[in-house]
Short mmCIF file of C-alpha atoms and ligand atoms in Angstrom, two decimals:
data_model
loop_
_atom_site.label_atom_id
_atom_site.label_comp_id
_atom_site.label_asym_id
_atom_site.label_seq_id
_atom_site.Cartn_x
_atom_site.Cartn_y
_atom_site.Cartn_z
CA MET A 1 -63.21 64.44 70.31
CA THR A 2 -59.55 65.18 69.61
CA ASP A 3 -60.25 67.11 66.44
CA THR A 4 -63.61 68.51 67.37
CA ALA A 5 -62.31 69.59 70.75
CA VAL A 6 -60.75 72.63 69.21
CA ALA A 7 -63.36 75.33 69.36
CA PRO A 8 -64.70 76.19 65.92
CA SER A 9 -63.69 79.84 66.05
CA GLY A 10 -62.32 82.63 68.11
CA ALA A 11 -61.18 80.67 71.13
CA ALA A 12 -57.71 79.69 70.03
CA SER A 13 -54.76 81.86 69.26
CA ALA A 14 -51.97 80.52 67.06
CA ASP A 15 -50.13 78.52 69.69
CA VAL A 16 -52.73 78.11 72.43
CA PRO A 17 -55.26 75.42 71.64
CA GLY A 18 -58.93 76.10 72.37
CA PHE A 19 -61.41 73.56 73.68
CA GLY A 20 -65.16 73.45 73.72
CA HIS A 21 -67.80 72.15 76.08
CA PHE A 22 -68.94 68.69 75.07
CA ILE A 23 -72.72 68.45 74.88
CA ALA A 24 -74.87 65.81 73.16
CA GLY A 25 -71.84 64.39 71.39
CA GLU A 26 -70.80 67.75 69.98
CA CYS A 27 -68.07 70.17 70.80
CA VAL A 28 -69.70 73.55 71.38
CA GLU A 29 -68.76 77.05 72.44
CA SER A 30 -70.27 78.73 75.46
CA VAL A 31 -73.23 81.03 74.85
CA SER A 32 -71.21 83.61 76.83
CA GLY A 33 -68.65 83.72 74.03
CA GLU A 34 -66.05 83.96 76.80
CA THR A 35 -63.11 81.71 77.47
CA PHE A 36 -60.58 81.28 80.25
CA GLU A 37 -57.02 80.03 80.32
CA SER A 38 -55.50 77.12 82.13
CA ARG A 39 -51.82 77.60 82.99
CA ASN A 40 -49.02 75.40 84.21
CA PRO A 41 -48.59 76.09 87.96
CA ALA A 42 -44.88 75.24 87.75
CA ASP A 43 -44.37 77.89 85.07
CA THR A 44 -47.28 80.25 84.59
CA ARG A 45 -45.92 81.47 81.26
CA ASP A 46 -46.98 78.12 79.85
CA VAL A 47 -50.64 78.29 78.77
CA VAL A 48 -52.17 74.81 78.51
CA GLY A 49 -55.25 75.94 76.63
CA ARG A 50 -58.32 78.14 76.41
CA PHE A 51 -61.60 76.77 77.71
CA GLN A 52 -65.23 77.79 77.58
CA GLN A 53 -66.54 80.05 80.33
CA GLY A 54 -69.79 78.20 80.87
CA THR A 55 -73.14 79.71 81.82
CA ALA A 56 -76.47 78.50 83.17
CA ALA A 57 -77.68 78.32 79.56
CA ASP A 58 -74.87 75.90 78.67
CA VAL A 59 -75.75 73.79 81.70
CA ALA A 60 -79.41 73.73 80.63
CA MET A 61 -78.37 72.34 77.24
CA ALA A 62 -76.12 69.75 78.82
CA VAL A 63 -78.84 68.65 81.23
CA ARG A 64 -81.32 68.38 78.36
CA ALA A 65 -78.85 66.26 76.39
CA ALA A 66 -78.34 64.01 79.42
CA GLU A 67 -82.10 63.65 79.85
CA LEU A 68 -82.58 62.75 76.19
CA ALA A 69 -79.81 60.15 76.36
CA ALA A 70 -81.16 58.61 79.56
CA PRO A 71 -83.88 56.22 78.27
CA ARG A 72 -81.52 54.46 75.87
CA TRP A 73 -78.67 54.28 78.37
CA ARG A 74 -80.77 52.98 81.26
CA SER A 75 -82.29 50.31 79.01
CA THR A 76 -78.84 49.16 77.85
CA PRO A 77 -78.16 46.04 79.95
CA ALA A 78 -75.77 46.83 82.81
CA PRO A 79 -73.17 44.24 81.66
CA LYS A 80 -73.12 46.00 78.27
CA ARG A 81 -72.70 49.38 79.95
CA GLY A 82 -69.87 47.74 81.87
CA GLU A 83 -68.15 46.72 78.63
CA ILE A 84 -67.89 50.37 77.65
CA LEU A 85 -66.32 51.10 81.03
CA TYR A 86 -63.82 48.30 80.38
CA ARG A 87 -62.92 49.84 77.04
CA PHE A 88 -62.51 53.23 78.69
CA GLY A 89 -60.23 51.73 81.36
CA ALA A 90 -58.16 49.99 78.69
CA LEU A 91 -57.85 53.22 76.69
CA MET A 92 -56.65 55.09 79.77
CA ALA A 93 -54.08 52.35 80.35
CA GLU A 94 -52.94 52.63 76.74
CA HIS A 95 -52.62 56.42 77.03
CA LYS A 96 -51.40 56.46 80.63
CA GLU A 97 -48.12 58.26 79.98
CA ARG A 98 -49.70 60.94 77.80
CA LEU A 99 -52.46 61.53 80.35
CA ALA A 100 -49.99 61.67 83.25
CA ARG A 101 -47.76 64.20 81.47
CA ALA A 102 -50.73 66.39 80.60
CA MET A 103 -51.83 66.19 84.23
CA THR A 104 -48.44 67.20 85.59
CA ARG A 105 -48.32 70.12 83.20
CA GLU A 106 -51.76 71.40 84.15
CA MET A 107 -51.95 70.52 87.84
CA GLY A 108 -48.33 70.31 88.96
CA LYS A 109 -48.08 66.99 90.82
CA VAL A 110 -44.91 65.07 90.02
CA LEU A 111 -45.05 62.51 87.21
CA ALA A 112 -44.92 59.42 89.44
CA GLU A 113 -47.97 60.71 91.29
CA ALA A 114 -49.74 61.75 88.09
CA ARG A 115 -49.28 58.19 86.82
CA GLY A 116 -50.79 57.03 90.11
CA ASP A 117 -53.76 59.37 89.60
CA VAL A 118 -54.38 57.91 86.12
CA GLN A 119 -53.96 54.41 87.55
CA GLU A 120 -56.59 55.16 90.18
CA ALA A 121 -58.94 56.21 87.36
CA ILE A 122 -58.20 52.96 85.52
CA ASP A 123 -58.77 50.93 88.70
CA ILE A 124 -62.20 52.41 89.34
CA ALA A 125 -63.19 52.00 85.67
CA PHE A 126 -62.37 48.29 85.84
CA LEU A 127 -63.96 47.84 89.27
CA MET A 128 -67.19 49.49 88.17
CA ALA A 129 -67.15 47.68 84.82
CA GLY A 130 -67.36 44.49 86.86
CA GLU A 131 -70.31 45.92 88.79
CA GLY A 132 -72.18 45.81 85.49
CA ARG A 133 -72.33 42.03 86.00
CA ARG A 134 -73.00 42.24 89.74
CA MET A 135 -75.02 45.21 90.89
CA PHE A 136 -76.41 42.76 93.39
CA GLY A 137 -79.62 43.21 95.29
CA ASP A 138 -81.19 40.73 97.72
CA THR A 139 -83.59 37.91 97.12
CA THR A 140 -85.24 36.87 100.31
CA PRO A 141 -88.17 34.77 101.52
CA SER A 142 -91.47 36.52 102.07
CA GLU A 143 -93.20 36.10 105.39
CA LEU A 144 -96.21 34.84 103.43
CA PRO A 145 -96.50 31.55 101.52
CA ASP A 146 -96.35 31.57 97.72
CA LYS A 147 -94.80 34.99 97.66
CA TRP A 148 -91.40 36.12 96.40
CA ALA A 149 -89.39 39.15 97.54
CA MET A 150 -86.34 40.87 96.12
CA SER A 151 -84.61 44.23 95.90
CA VAL A 152 -82.97 45.75 92.81
CA ARG A 153 -80.92 48.87 92.14
CA GLN A 154 -82.17 51.32 89.54
CA PRO A 155 -80.60 54.49 88.12
CA ILE A 156 -81.72 57.83 89.50
CA GLY A 157 -81.50 59.99 86.37
CA VAL A 158 -79.08 62.77 85.52
CA ALA A 159 -76.02 62.95 87.78
CA GLY A 160 -74.26 66.29 88.32
CA ILE A 161 -70.56 65.65 88.91
CA ILE A 162 -68.51 68.55 90.31
CA THR A 163 -64.84 67.75 90.83
CA PRO A 164 -61.66 69.29 92.26
CA TRP A 165 -58.28 69.85 90.64
CA ASN A 166 -56.11 67.82 93.03
CA PHE A 167 -56.99 64.41 91.55
CA PRO A 168 -58.14 65.66 88.16
CA MET A 169 -58.61 62.22 86.60
CA ALA A 170 -59.12 59.83 89.52
CA ILE A 171 -61.87 61.77 91.25
CA PRO A 172 -64.02 62.39 88.14
CA CYS A 173 -63.75 58.67 87.43
CA TRP A 174 -64.61 57.75 91.05
CA LYS A 175 -67.84 59.61 90.47
CA MET A 176 -68.65 59.04 86.81
CA MET A 177 -67.90 55.30 86.65
CA PRO A 178 -70.44 54.20 89.30
CA ALA A 179 -72.96 56.77 88.03
CA LEU A 180 -72.69 55.47 84.47
CA VAL A 181 -72.56 51.75 85.12
CA ALA A 182 -75.69 52.14 87.22
CA GLY A 183 -77.47 53.67 84.21
CA ASN A 184 -77.40 57.38 85.00
CA THR A 185 -76.29 60.00 82.50
CA VAL A 186 -73.83 62.70 83.49
CA VAL A 187 -73.20 66.42 83.42
CA PHE A 188 -69.57 66.92 84.44
CA LYS A 189 -68.09 70.19 85.66
CA PRO A 190 -64.37 69.98 86.39
CA ALA A 191 -62.39 72.45 88.48
CA SER A 192 -61.42 75.62 86.61
CA ASP A 193 -57.75 74.85 87.31
CA THR A 194 -57.82 71.52 85.44
CA PRO A 195 -60.21 71.67 82.46
CA HIS A 196 -57.70 70.09 80.09
CA CYS A 197 -57.51 66.90 82.16
CA ALA A 198 -61.30 66.73 81.95
CA VAL A 199 -61.29 67.17 78.17
CA LEU A 200 -58.74 64.36 77.81
CA LEU A 201 -60.90 62.02 79.87
CA VAL A 202 -64.05 62.82 77.93
CA GLU A 203 -62.21 62.30 74.62
CA LEU A 204 -61.36 58.77 75.69
CA MET A 205 -64.89 58.18 76.96
CA VAL A 206 -66.20 59.05 73.51
CA GLU A 207 -63.67 56.72 71.91
CA ALA A 208 -64.71 53.96 74.33
CA GLY A 209 -68.26 54.19 73.03
CA PHE A 210 -70.35 56.09 75.56
CA PRO A 211 -73.27 57.22 73.39
CA PRO A 212 -73.82 60.95 72.68
CA GLY A 213 -75.45 62.75 75.61
CA THR A 214 -74.44 60.08 78.12
CA VAL A 215 -71.53 62.23 79.30
CA ASN A 216 -71.63 66.00 78.91
CA LEU A 217 -68.82 68.33 79.90
CA VAL A 218 -69.35 71.97 80.83
CA THR A 219 -66.34 74.00 81.91
CA GLY A 220 -66.40 77.26 83.84
CA ARG A 221 -66.77 78.79 87.27
CA GLY A 222 -68.44 77.21 90.25
CA GLU A 223 -70.80 80.12 90.76
CA ASP A 224 -72.01 79.91 87.16
CA VAL A 225 -71.77 76.29 86.06
CA GLY A 226 -71.67 74.51 89.41
CA ASP A 227 -74.61 76.39 90.89
CA ALA A 228 -76.68 75.88 87.74
CA ILE A 229 -76.08 72.12 87.95
CA VAL A 230 -76.94 72.07 91.67
CA ASP A 231 -80.13 74.09 91.12
CA SER A 232 -81.34 72.32 87.97
CA PRO A 233 -84.66 70.58 88.68
CA ASP A 234 -83.67 67.90 86.19
CA VAL A 235 -80.42 66.87 87.89
CA SER A 236 -81.46 64.31 90.48
CA VAL A 237 -78.18 63.29 92.08
CA LEU A 238 -75.10 65.37 92.83
CA SER A 239 -71.59 64.48 93.81
CA PHE A 240 -69.10 67.11 94.92
CA THR A 241 -65.55 67.00 96.24
CA GLY A 242 -64.05 70.22 97.58
CA SER A 243 -64.02 72.49 100.60
CA SER A 244 -66.42 72.10 103.51
CA ALA A 245 -67.61 75.70 103.03
CA THR A 246 -68.59 75.09 99.38
CA GLY A 247 -70.04 71.70 100.29
CA LYS A 248 -72.31 73.23 102.92
CA GLY A 249 -73.57 75.76 100.37
CA ILE A 250 -74.32 72.98 97.90
CA ALA A 251 -76.07 70.96 100.61
CA GLU A 252 -78.38 73.88 101.40
CA ARG A 253 -79.30 74.39 97.76
CA ALA A 254 -79.71 70.68 97.09
CA ALA A 255 -81.90 70.28 100.16
CA ARG A 256 -84.48 72.65 98.69
CA ARG A 257 -85.20 70.00 96.09
CA LEU A 258 -84.40 67.01 98.33
CA LYS A 259 -81.71 65.89 95.92
CA ARG A 260 -79.45 62.98 96.57
CA LEU A 261 -76.05 64.50 97.36
CA SER A 262 -72.67 62.94 98.07
CA LEU A 263 -70.07 65.25 99.60
CA GLU A 264 -66.35 64.66 100.08
CA LEU A 265 -64.98 67.65 101.94
CA GLY A 266 -62.13 68.71 104.15
CA GLY A 267 -59.69 66.74 106.21
CA LYS A 268 -57.25 67.38 109.04
CA ASN A 269 -55.54 64.04 109.05
CA ALA A 270 -53.27 62.96 111.86
CA ALA A 271 -50.51 60.39 112.18
CA VAL A 272 -49.97 59.14 115.71
CA VAL A 273 -46.48 57.98 116.64
CA LEU A 274 -46.31 56.01 119.88
CA ALA A 275 -43.11 55.65 121.89
CA ASP A 276 -42.52 52.07 120.70
CA ALA A 277 -42.87 52.91 116.98
CA ASP A 278 -40.26 52.24 114.30
CA LEU A 279 -39.26 55.89 113.95
CA GLU A 280 -37.54 55.43 110.59
CA LEU A 281 -40.71 53.97 109.13
CA ALA A 282 -42.87 56.62 110.80
CA ALA A 283 -40.72 59.44 109.42
CA ASP A 284 -40.81 57.98 105.90
CA GLY A 285 -44.58 57.48 106.02
CA ILE A 286 -45.27 60.93 107.43
CA VAL A 287 -43.03 62.83 105.01
CA TRP A 288 -44.62 61.00 102.08
CA SER A 289 -48.18 61.64 103.20
CA ALA A 290 -47.53 65.25 104.29
CA PHE A 291 -45.59 66.58 101.31
CA ALA A 292 -46.54 64.42 98.34
CA THR A 293 -48.91 66.30 96.04
CA THR A 294 -47.48 69.33 97.91
CA GLY A 295 -49.88 68.54 100.75
CA GLN A 296 -52.85 69.06 98.46
CA ARG A 297 -54.69 65.82 99.16
CA CYS A 298 -57.85 65.49 101.20
CA THR A 299 -55.97 62.67 102.89
CA ALA A 300 -52.68 64.53 103.41
CA CYS A 301 -51.09 64.24 106.84
CA SER A 302 -51.13 67.69 108.42
CA ARG A 303 -50.73 66.71 112.10
CA VAL A 304 -48.21 64.45 113.76
CA VAL A 305 -49.38 63.48 117.22
CA VAL A 306 -46.29 62.07 118.87
CA ASP A 307 -45.51 60.65 122.29
CA ARG A 308 -43.43 63.34 123.98
CA ARG A 309 -40.74 60.80 124.87
CA VAL A 310 -39.81 60.31 121.20
CA ALA A 311 -40.78 63.73 119.83
CA ASP A 312 -37.23 65.04 119.41
CA GLU A 313 -35.98 61.85 117.80
CA LEU A 314 -38.90 61.81 115.36
CA LEU A 315 -38.57 65.49 114.59
CA ALA A 316 -34.88 65.12 113.73
CA ARG A 317 -35.80 62.42 111.22
CA LEU A 318 -38.68 64.42 109.75
CA GLU A 319 -36.46 67.44 109.40
CA SER A 320 -33.58 65.71 107.64
CA ARG A 321 -35.88 63.90 105.22
CA THR A 322 -37.86 67.04 104.45
CA ARG A 323 -34.69 69.07 103.84
CA ARG A 324 -33.72 66.59 101.13
CA LEU A 325 -36.96 67.04 99.14
CA ARG A 326 -36.34 68.63 95.77
CA LEU A 327 -38.79 71.25 94.54
CA GLY A 328 -39.42 71.88 90.87
CA SER A 329 -41.43 71.01 87.80
CA GLY A 330 -43.08 67.64 88.24
CA LEU A 331 -42.04 66.79 84.67
CA ASP A 332 -38.46 66.48 85.96
CA GLU A 333 -38.26 62.92 87.30
CA THR A 334 -35.73 63.92 89.98
CA VAL A 335 -38.20 66.32 91.62
CA ASP A 336 -40.10 65.27 94.76
CA VAL A 337 -42.45 68.21 95.31
CA GLY A 338 -44.24 70.23 92.65
CA PRO A 339 -45.91 73.63 92.94
CA LEU A 340 -49.13 74.65 94.66
CA ILE A 341 -52.07 74.91 92.29
CA ASN A 342 -52.32 78.71 92.08
CA ALA A 343 -51.39 82.06 93.62
CA ARG A 344 -54.36 81.99 96.01
CA ALA A 345 -53.20 78.67 97.41
CA ALA A 346 -49.72 80.07 98.06
CA GLU A 347 -51.25 83.09 99.82
CA ARG A 348 -53.40 80.84 101.98
CA VAL A 349 -50.46 78.71 103.08
CA GLU A 350 -48.44 81.86 103.77
CA GLY A 351 -51.31 83.12 105.93
CA TYR A 352 -51.23 79.90 107.96
CA VAL A 353 -47.48 80.21 108.44
CA ASP A 354 -48.10 83.65 109.98
CA ILE A 355 -50.72 82.17 112.28
CA GLY A 356 -48.41 79.28 113.12
CA ARG A 357 -45.59 81.56 114.23
CA SER A 358 -47.64 82.62 117.25
CA GLU A 359 -48.73 79.04 117.99
CA GLY A 360 -45.74 76.71 117.60
CA GLU A 361 -42.10 76.96 116.62
CA LEU A 362 -41.18 77.05 112.94
CA VAL A 363 -38.58 74.34 112.28
CA LEU A 364 -38.31 74.35 108.51
CA GLY A 365 -39.64 76.14 105.43
CA GLY A 366 -42.37 78.70 105.97
CA HIS A 367 -41.92 80.65 102.75
CA ARG A 368 -42.33 80.53 98.99
CA ALA A 369 -39.51 79.24 96.84
CA GLY A 370 -38.84 81.67 94.04
CA GLU A 371 -35.24 81.25 93.05
CA GLY A 372 -34.00 80.28 89.57
CA ASP A 373 -36.31 77.88 87.72
CA LEU A 374 -38.86 78.20 90.50
CA SER A 375 -39.47 81.90 89.95
CA ASN A 376 -42.34 81.42 87.53
CA GLY A 377 -44.33 78.89 89.57
CA HIS A 378 -46.33 78.72 92.79
CA PHE A 379 -43.68 76.91 94.82
CA PHE A 380 -43.73 76.72 98.58
CA ARG A 381 -41.11 75.16 100.84
CA PRO A 382 -42.27 72.13 102.83
CA THR A 383 -42.90 73.54 106.28
CA ILE A 384 -42.79 72.00 109.76
CA PHE A 385 -43.96 73.54 113.02
CA ARG A 386 -43.13 71.90 116.36
CA ASP A 387 -44.69 72.22 119.81
CA VAL A 388 -48.14 72.88 118.38
CA ALA A 389 -51.10 72.40 120.75
CA PRO A 390 -54.05 70.25 119.65
CA LEU A 391 -56.47 73.18 119.58
CA ASP A 392 -54.20 75.68 117.82
CA ARG A 393 -55.57 76.96 114.52
CA ILE A 394 -52.84 75.32 112.42
CA ALA A 395 -53.79 72.04 114.13
CA GLN A 396 -57.50 72.51 113.51
CA GLU A 397 -58.08 74.12 110.10
CA GLU A 398 -57.58 72.51 106.73
CA ILE A 399 -54.59 74.20 105.06
CA PHE A 400 -54.26 72.09 101.87
CA GLY A 401 -50.59 72.75 101.45
CA PRO A 402 -47.17 71.57 102.62
CA LEU A 403 -47.52 72.50 106.28
CA LEU A 404 -47.08 69.90 109.01
CA SER A 405 -47.75 70.48 112.71
CA VAL A 406 -46.02 68.32 115.29
CA ILE A 407 -48.11 67.97 118.44
CA PRO A 408 -46.47 66.32 121.46
CA VAL A 409 -48.74 64.40 123.84
CA ASP A 410 -48.42 62.03 126.81
CA GLY A 411 -49.40 58.51 125.79
CA TYR A 412 -52.13 56.76 123.81
CA GLU A 413 -55.25 58.25 125.42
CA ALA A 414 -54.06 61.81 124.91
CA ALA A 415 -53.14 60.95 121.32
CA VAL A 416 -56.61 59.63 120.53
CA THR A 417 -58.20 62.69 122.10
CA ALA A 418 -56.05 64.94 119.91
CA VAL A 419 -56.79 62.93 116.76
CA ASN A 420 -60.54 63.17 117.33
CA GLN A 421 -60.65 66.78 118.55
CA VAL A 422 -61.21 68.27 115.09
CA ARG A 423 -64.26 68.97 112.91
CA TYR A 424 -63.05 66.58 110.24
CA GLY A 425 -62.70 62.81 110.08
CA LEU A 426 -61.23 61.50 106.84
CA SER A 427 -58.02 59.60 107.53
CA ALA A 428 -55.75 58.82 110.49
CA ALA A 429 -52.67 56.67 110.99
CA ILE A 430 -50.91 55.03 113.90
CA PHE A 431 -47.29 53.92 114.07
CA THR A 432 -46.70 51.35 116.81
CA ARG A 433 -45.31 47.86 117.33
CA ASP A 434 -47.95 47.13 119.96
CA VAL A 435 -50.75 45.11 118.37
CA ASN A 436 -53.14 46.01 121.16
CA ALA A 437 -52.59 49.72 120.65
CA ALA A 438 -53.08 49.26 116.90
CA PHE A 439 -56.42 47.55 117.42
CA ARG A 440 -57.52 50.21 119.89
CA ALA A 441 -56.74 52.90 117.32
CA MET A 442 -58.67 50.98 114.65
CA ARG A 443 -61.63 51.17 117.01
CA ASP A 444 -61.14 54.64 118.48
CA PHE A 445 -60.24 56.93 115.58
CA GLU A 446 -63.29 58.87 114.40
CA THR A 447 -62.29 58.70 110.73
CA GLY A 448 -63.50 56.92 107.61
CA ILE A 449 -60.02 55.56 106.89
CA VAL A 450 -57.40 54.19 109.31
CA TYR A 451 -53.84 53.16 108.51
CA VAL A 452 -51.62 51.04 110.75
CA ASN A 453 -47.89 51.58 110.22
CA ALA A 454 -48.43 53.61 107.06
CA GLY A 455 -49.07 57.29 106.38
CA THR A 456 -52.52 58.82 105.94
CA THR A 457 -52.71 58.57 102.14
CA GLY A 458 -53.00 55.66 99.76
CA ALA A 459 -56.66 54.67 99.60
CA GLU A 460 -57.45 51.91 97.08
CA THR A 461 -60.51 52.02 94.87
CA HIS A 462 -62.23 48.82 95.95
CA LEU A 463 -62.78 50.03 99.52
CA PRO A 464 -65.18 52.77 100.57
CA PHE A 465 -63.60 56.24 100.62
CA GLY A 466 -64.96 59.06 102.73
CA GLY A 467 -65.02 60.59 106.15
CA TRP A 468 -66.90 61.24 109.33
CA LYS A 469 -68.11 64.54 110.74
CA GLU A 470 -67.65 67.61 108.50
CA THR A 471 -65.64 65.62 105.98
CA GLY A 472 -68.84 64.54 104.35
CA ASN A 473 -72.51 63.76 104.67
CA GLY A 474 -72.41 60.03 105.20
CA HIS A 475 -71.94 58.84 101.64
CA ARG A 476 -68.92 56.96 100.35
CA GLU A 477 -67.04 57.01 97.08
CA ALA A 478 -65.32 54.01 95.53
CA GLY A 479 -65.95 50.40 96.51
CA ARG A 480 -69.39 48.88 96.19
CA ALA A 481 -70.60 51.64 98.51
CA ALA A 482 -70.33 54.12 95.63
CA LEU A 483 -73.34 52.51 93.96
CA ASP A 484 -75.50 53.64 96.89
CA THR A 485 -75.07 57.25 95.80
CA TYR A 486 -76.16 56.63 92.23
CA THR A 487 -79.01 54.14 92.60
CA GLU A 488 -82.47 53.97 94.07
CA TRP A 489 -83.49 50.76 95.74
CA LYS A 490 -86.68 49.11 94.58
CA SER A 491 -88.18 46.33 96.67
CA ILE A 492 -90.41 44.00 94.69
CA TYR A 493 -92.97 41.52 96.01
CA VAL A 494 -94.49 38.88 93.73
CA ASP A 495 -97.50 37.04 95.09
CA PHE A 496 -98.28 33.80 93.27
CA SER A 497 -100.82 32.46 95.79
CA GLY A 498 -103.79 33.70 93.80
CA ARG A 499 -105.40 35.28 96.84
CA VAL A 500 -105.05 38.44 98.90
CA GLN A 501 -102.44 37.89 101.60
CA ARG A 502 -102.08 40.60 104.22
CA ALA A 503 -98.52 41.17 105.46
CA GLN A 504 -98.15 41.40 109.24
CA ILE A 505 -101.75 40.12 109.63
CA ASP A 506 -102.10 36.80 107.81
CA ASN A 507 -98.68 35.55 108.86
CA GLN A 508 -99.58 34.00 112.20
CA SER A 509 -96.60 32.41 113.87
CA ALA A 510 -96.25 28.62 113.62
CA GLY A 511 -96.67 28.24 117.38
C1 UN1 B 1 -58.26 63.12 97.61
O1 UN1 B 1 -57.29 63.77 97.97
O2 UN1 B 1 -59.38 63.64 97.58
O3 UN1 B 1 -55.67 58.09 99.36
C2 UN1 B 1 -58.18 61.73 97.12
C3 UN1 B 1 -55.20 58.93 98.59
C4 UN1 B 1 -55.61 58.90 97.15
C5 UN1 B 1 -56.91 59.61 96.95
C6 UN1 B 1 -56.95 61.00 97.54
N1 UN1 B 1 -55.72 57.53 96.71
O4 UN1 B 1 -54.43 59.80 98.97
#
């Protein structure tokens, strides 16, 4: 799609490349005739490209293409579908550096993390490629003689994949790889902040051999493209990662048609530090999980729940490490923290700093960074508040930025109460040398992911990923569990007795 990706006319000016939707194997312009720009958040003078402003009519075409491609794709043996996923994973590995650099330019995360994002996409491609040869169901005895019973997974149909900008390659692959290996076809709507990352992925998918119509890309706004995908009667399964507010809206719309829907929503992840913890390790783990990706991970640590007896010692370590973090363009390998994604994000974090001033004590940061090279980007200083109470707003609401609240408590029980006293339940961590306390936390945290002696980020693709409470709706991404979102179970009974056998009636017990 590299050549055809450039829109046939109108969209591109001399030095800004234009990109089309990708529908039925073709690069097409939006029926709206409108385009939008994607800009580098570290330097907004840098325009990455112009992209199609999609409409419901574009979505209808993409859904139709996915429907037409479905019979051939679902009848392709799953191991053969898996081979295409392998090729796609290998192509991403081959192009890893190019993809990572493009990601840093469009989304802002530092290069090391962008490489990690691409690696996570490669990992899930390879994991799901292997599922093409597994996709196991059960075979099991029947309660009746001369009868055979088994369960198999089958594809659902067209999958609508709506993804965020913070992991612009990993998250689309978390969703598309299981959907595709299971035999579904895809309509993919990436976040408006990262359409170029999506185009680059789809280019490589085409090169890997996904047949035309199997994967269709429609760029544009959530209220136009996203809603049209959610409402389409011909899209049978939806997967969305984003805010809880948007997720609830999607759930309501999807419920009208009883669609399968997987939601990955907000988080308010806590790291507990007990009095016996290795404070050096705790400080390293917390700073990494709070300020990497500029705090813009669903899994980011935004609360430190610390035993009051070591709060000052921990805080001193957090403060000195955070002061040393270098802000700047993620393309500069010496930079630790890149920009926020856009101006709205910077305003939101600023708003939470104002709220925080009346709740805790500001220790560090609390404002945008606009000096010198930073003046053209959405930079925000890593920010720490101390003496925050568990029910304060900055300790309760998802901020999605570099703002960390330190909450002192008295002992383990109070720490667990604080960890669980939020609407969300994605990830939590505990730092302790006490094995009993670690096991209690593994049992007591109401989160989908628990870390012992590590920060709250760093999920690997072969384990289920997702959260409790308002973080989701019970589904999981990644791991084998991801297949549950994209398949229907079919239970099959084969009776070779040659007579009518009535289950539950003709199966008298041996005694
Ligand atoms: C996300 O922010 O939605 O565990 C995904 C992590 C990454 C994935 C985060 N592997 O932080």
